[in-house]
Amino acid sequence: MSRRTFAFSLASFALGAGGGGAGQNSVSRSSSKITLSATVNLGIEAGQALGTLLQVRGSGSMDVISALGVPQFYNHYVRNNPRMLHSFAKKGDQSDFVVTELGTARNDNPRYHVFVLDGVLIDGTNRQYYDEGSNTWVNLPTPWNGTTFAAGEQINYAHWIGSGLFVSTDKGIYYDGVKIVGYSGPTYKPSNGSALFHNGLLFTSWDDGYIRVYSWTPGGAVGSPISSFALMPSHFLRAFGILNGAVYAISGYGRAIKYDAVANSWAYVSQPESVNEFYCLMQWFDELRLGDYPNGDQWHLTASSVTRIPDFPPEEAGAGPNVREIQAMTMYGGDMVLPLFPWGVVHRHDTINNAWHYQRLYTAPPIDMSNGPYIDTFGGNTDWRQRLPCAGIWKDGAFTVGSNTPGNLQAPDYESVPNRDEYGKVWKLVRPHAVSGELSWKTVPTTFTMEISAAGIVTKQDGVTISTVAGFTPSQLEGTDPLTVEFGNGIYGQFPGSIVSTSIQQE
């Protein structure tokens, strides 16, 4: 067995452009094992969007066949775990998701806020966690990770920042067990996508229509806002997102706003076409993608403009053109995964072939030209349209959740809905050769490695395995030689830290 090893420092390496000498930025499908490594400085944890560590692509700039990085998605109800490392390798398989239900007991309160923390699925809506061994949802302990909640308080999402847990709820924001931001007034509360910490600034939004920015150091107190921005009348915030170190916000009435950190001010991004609502954001290479209502289309968001991508994704066979909504987005296996309302359909975009595939999770009624399920059946009642309001990645799969329109499974006519139990489900969606696991944040140089071989796709940090999934030989990788290796930029956006050195090995 022969081994070819190339190693070089950042001094001889251009981010996103390949390696130093000839041949050092490519790998061959004829290899039995490919090992790619990047030693990086993450810096102090401050809410960074880590983006792409490394990727392998074909001849096209978006023909990403394999990658290692942290997908960035910011949905209305939950956001990504900033430490969730995802790796995948594609071999051209276009099979449907293998769908399994997580937990079998019906829940009258749909699980809108499902996220991953320390490898466990958390249902923040009902303050429960998923126990894999028993396939049941179990109540979280009180206190949970040092945080005590009020009766009925729901967790929007939570993730670690340094050694403390950052928690956004419908009552306020906590860090390391201490409430650092509470109600803005007697009647206003945080909106679902209301909290983002990034580079020393805490961004919040309340349902009084204001965005507030605080200067904050984790572990310290939160003082008065350093800026407040009034959204347009009747607007409210759906979510915050990050693009190339800049913070953006999207409103429920279809506008995007950019924060200028130097001027400490907000400004609406130019948008030539209007839309009713934006629901979610996701990093896609060097832009953010937005999901809308009522077209069910994606939009490009760059630093200077917001533009619509018509019929992206296309309508489901037999469906009417009205009242479509991208309620959440995630990245899984190198593909966009978009759950859509009103028919409970998951769309998957195969980037390499620019092809859409969709799969319906609800079994009834048949898709038709109406504005959603059971509307004609129940005399115009729109409560039983089929929502998938949450999405994310966990272990070897993606996941989404079911709900009806109001999020109340005892809404009118509930006794007559034949598949009512499906509206409260959590589904896991699995396709081959993709896996997620949480990295350890270190303030000294740390090495991330992805191995692709018949033994599996194995992701390591400093030699310790983070995740593994059944693999295949590099000869099965989609595309043709040469396959280009890139570090520090790609499908999940730019890596904001510094790259100390990189290595490419083939056997």
Short mmCIF file of N, CA, C and O in Angstrom, two decimals, residues 181 197-204 206 210-217 221-229 259-266:
data_model
loop_
_atom_site.label_atom_id
_atom_site.label_comp_id
_atom_site.label_asym_id
_atom_site.label_seq_id
_atom_site.Cartn_x
_atom_site.Cartn_y
_atom_site.Cartn_z
N VAL A 181 -31.84 38.69 30.75
CA VAL A 181 -32.80 39.60 30.13
C VAL A 181 -34.19 39.04 30.40
O VAL A 181 -34.45 37.86 30.15
N PHE A 197 -26.27 35.82 20.22
CA PHE A 197 -25.05 36.42 20.74
C PHE A 197 -23.97 36.29 19.69
O PHE A 197 -23.72 35.21 19.15
N HIS A 198 -23.31 37.43 19.40
CA HIS A 198 -22.27 37.41 18.37
C HIS A 198 -21.25 38.50 18.64
O HIS A 198 -21.57 39.69 18.65
N ASN A 199 -20.01 38.06 18.90
CA ASN A 199 -18.86 38.96 19.03
C ASN A 199 -19.11 40.10 20.02
O ASN A 199 -18.93 41.29 19.71
N GLY A 200 -19.54 39.75 21.23
CA GLY A 200 -19.69 40.72 22.29
C GLY A 200 -20.99 41.49 22.29
O GLY A 200 -21.19 42.39 23.11
N LEU A 201 -21.91 41.14 21.39
CA LEU A 201 -23.20 41.82 21.32
C LEU A 201 -24.33 40.80 21.46
O LEU A 201 -24.30 39.73 20.85
N LEU A 202 -25.32 41.15 22.26
CA LEU A 202 -26.50 40.33 22.45
C LEU A 202 -27.66 41.00 21.73
O LEU A 202 -28.03 42.14 22.05
N PHE A 203 -28.21 40.30 20.75
CA PHE A 203 -29.33 40.82 19.96
C PHE A 203 -30.61 40.18 20.46
O PHE A 203 -30.71 38.95 20.59
N THR A 204 -31.62 41.00 20.72
CA THR A 204 -32.91 40.49 21.18
C THR A 204 -34.03 41.20 20.44
O THR A 204 -33.84 42.30 19.89
N TRP A 206 -38.46 41.75 20.93
CA TRP A 206 -39.67 41.53 21.70
C TRP A 206 -40.87 41.70 20.79
O TRP A 206 -40.78 42.31 19.72
N TYR A 210 -39.62 45.99 18.60
CA TYR A 210 -38.30 46.60 18.67
C TYR A 210 -37.21 45.52 18.67
O TYR A 210 -37.37 44.45 19.25
N ILE A 211 -36.09 45.83 18.00
CA ILE A 211 -34.86 45.06 18.13
C ILE A 211 -33.96 45.84 19.08
O ILE A 211 -33.75 47.05 18.92
N ARG A 212 -33.42 45.14 20.08
CA ARG A 212 -32.52 45.77 21.04
C ARG A 212 -31.17 45.07 21.01
O ARG A 212 -31.10 43.85 20.92
N VAL A 213 -30.11 45.86 21.10
CA VAL A 213 -28.75 45.34 21.08
C VAL A 213 -28.07 45.74 22.38
O VAL A 213 -28.12 46.91 22.80
N TYR A 214 -27.44 44.76 23.04
CA TYR A 214 -26.75 44.98 24.30
C TYR A 214 -25.28 44.61 24.14
O TYR A 214 -24.96 43.64 23.43
N SER A 215 -24.42 45.32 24.81
CA SER A 215 -23.03 44.89 24.95
C SER A 215 -22.98 43.90 26.11
O SER A 215 -23.46 44.21 27.22
N TRP A 216 -22.41 42.72 25.86
CA TRP A 216 -22.46 41.69 26.90
C TRP A 216 -21.27 40.77 26.81
O TRP A 216 -20.86 40.35 25.72
N THR A 217 -20.71 40.45 27.95
CA THR A 217 -19.67 39.43 28.08
C THR A 217 -20.26 38.25 28.85
O THR A 217 -20.81 38.46 29.94
N ALA A 221 -23.18 40.97 33.69
CA ALA A 221 -24.54 41.51 33.70
C ALA A 221 -24.84 42.18 32.36
O ALA A 221 -23.94 42.58 31.61
N VAL A 222 -26.13 42.28 32.06
CA VAL A 222 -26.59 42.98 30.87
C VAL A 222 -27.13 44.35 31.30
O VAL A 222 -28.03 44.43 32.14
N GLY A 223 -26.56 45.40 30.74
CA GLY A 223 -27.00 46.75 31.09
C GLY A 223 -28.10 47.24 30.18
O GLY A 223 -28.89 46.45 29.64
N SER A 224 -28.15 48.52 29.96
CA SER A 224 -29.15 49.11 29.08
C SER A 224 -28.77 48.84 27.62
O SER A 224 -27.58 48.68 27.30
N PRO A 225 -29.75 48.81 26.72
CA PRO A 225 -29.42 48.60 25.30
C PRO A 225 -28.51 49.70 24.77
O PRO A 225 -28.66 50.87 25.14
N ILE A 226 -27.57 49.32 23.90
CA ILE A 226 -26.75 50.32 23.24
C ILE A 226 -27.45 50.85 21.99
O ILE A 226 -27.06 51.89 21.45
N SER A 227 -28.48 50.12 21.52
CA SER A 227 -29.31 50.63 20.42
C SER A 227 -30.65 49.94 20.45
O SER A 227 -30.78 48.80 20.92
N SER A 228 -31.65 50.65 19.97
CA SER A 228 -33.00 50.10 19.80
C SER A 228 -33.48 50.49 18.42
O SER A 228 -33.29 51.64 17.99
N PHE A 229 -34.09 49.55 17.73
CA PHE A 229 -34.55 49.80 16.36
C PHE A 229 -36.01 49.41 16.26
O PHE A 229 -36.38 48.26 16.56
N TYR A 259 -27.41 44.86 10.42
CA TYR A 259 -26.83 45.65 11.50
C TYR A 259 -25.44 46.12 11.11
O TYR A 259 -24.59 45.32 10.70
N ASP A 260 -25.19 47.41 11.25
CA ASP A 260 -23.88 48.01 11.02
C ASP A 260 -23.20 48.16 12.38
O ASP A 260 -23.56 49.04 13.17
N ALA A 261 -22.20 47.32 12.66
CA ALA A 261 -21.58 47.33 13.98
C ALA A 261 -20.77 48.60 14.22
O ALA A 261 -20.65 49.05 15.36
N VAL A 262 -20.23 49.19 13.17
CA VAL A 262 -19.44 50.41 13.34
C VAL A 262 -20.34 51.59 13.70
O VAL A 262 -20.07 52.35 14.64
N ALA A 263 -21.44 51.74 12.97
CA ALA A 263 -22.36 52.84 13.23
C ALA A 263 -23.38 52.52 14.31
O ALA A 263 -24.13 53.41 14.72
N ASN A 264 -23.42 51.24 14.75
CA ASN A 264 -24.40 50.80 15.75
C ASN A 264 -25.82 51.17 15.30
O ASN A 264 -26.60 51.78 16.02
N SER A 265 -26.14 50.75 14.07
CA SER A 265 -27.44 51.10 13.50
C SER A 265 -27.92 49.99 12.59
O SER A 265 -27.15 49.13 12.15
N TRP A 266 -29.21 50.01 12.28
CA TRP A 266 -29.84 49.03 11.40
C TRP A 266 -30.33 49.73 10.13
O TRP A 266 -30.71 50.90 10.17
#
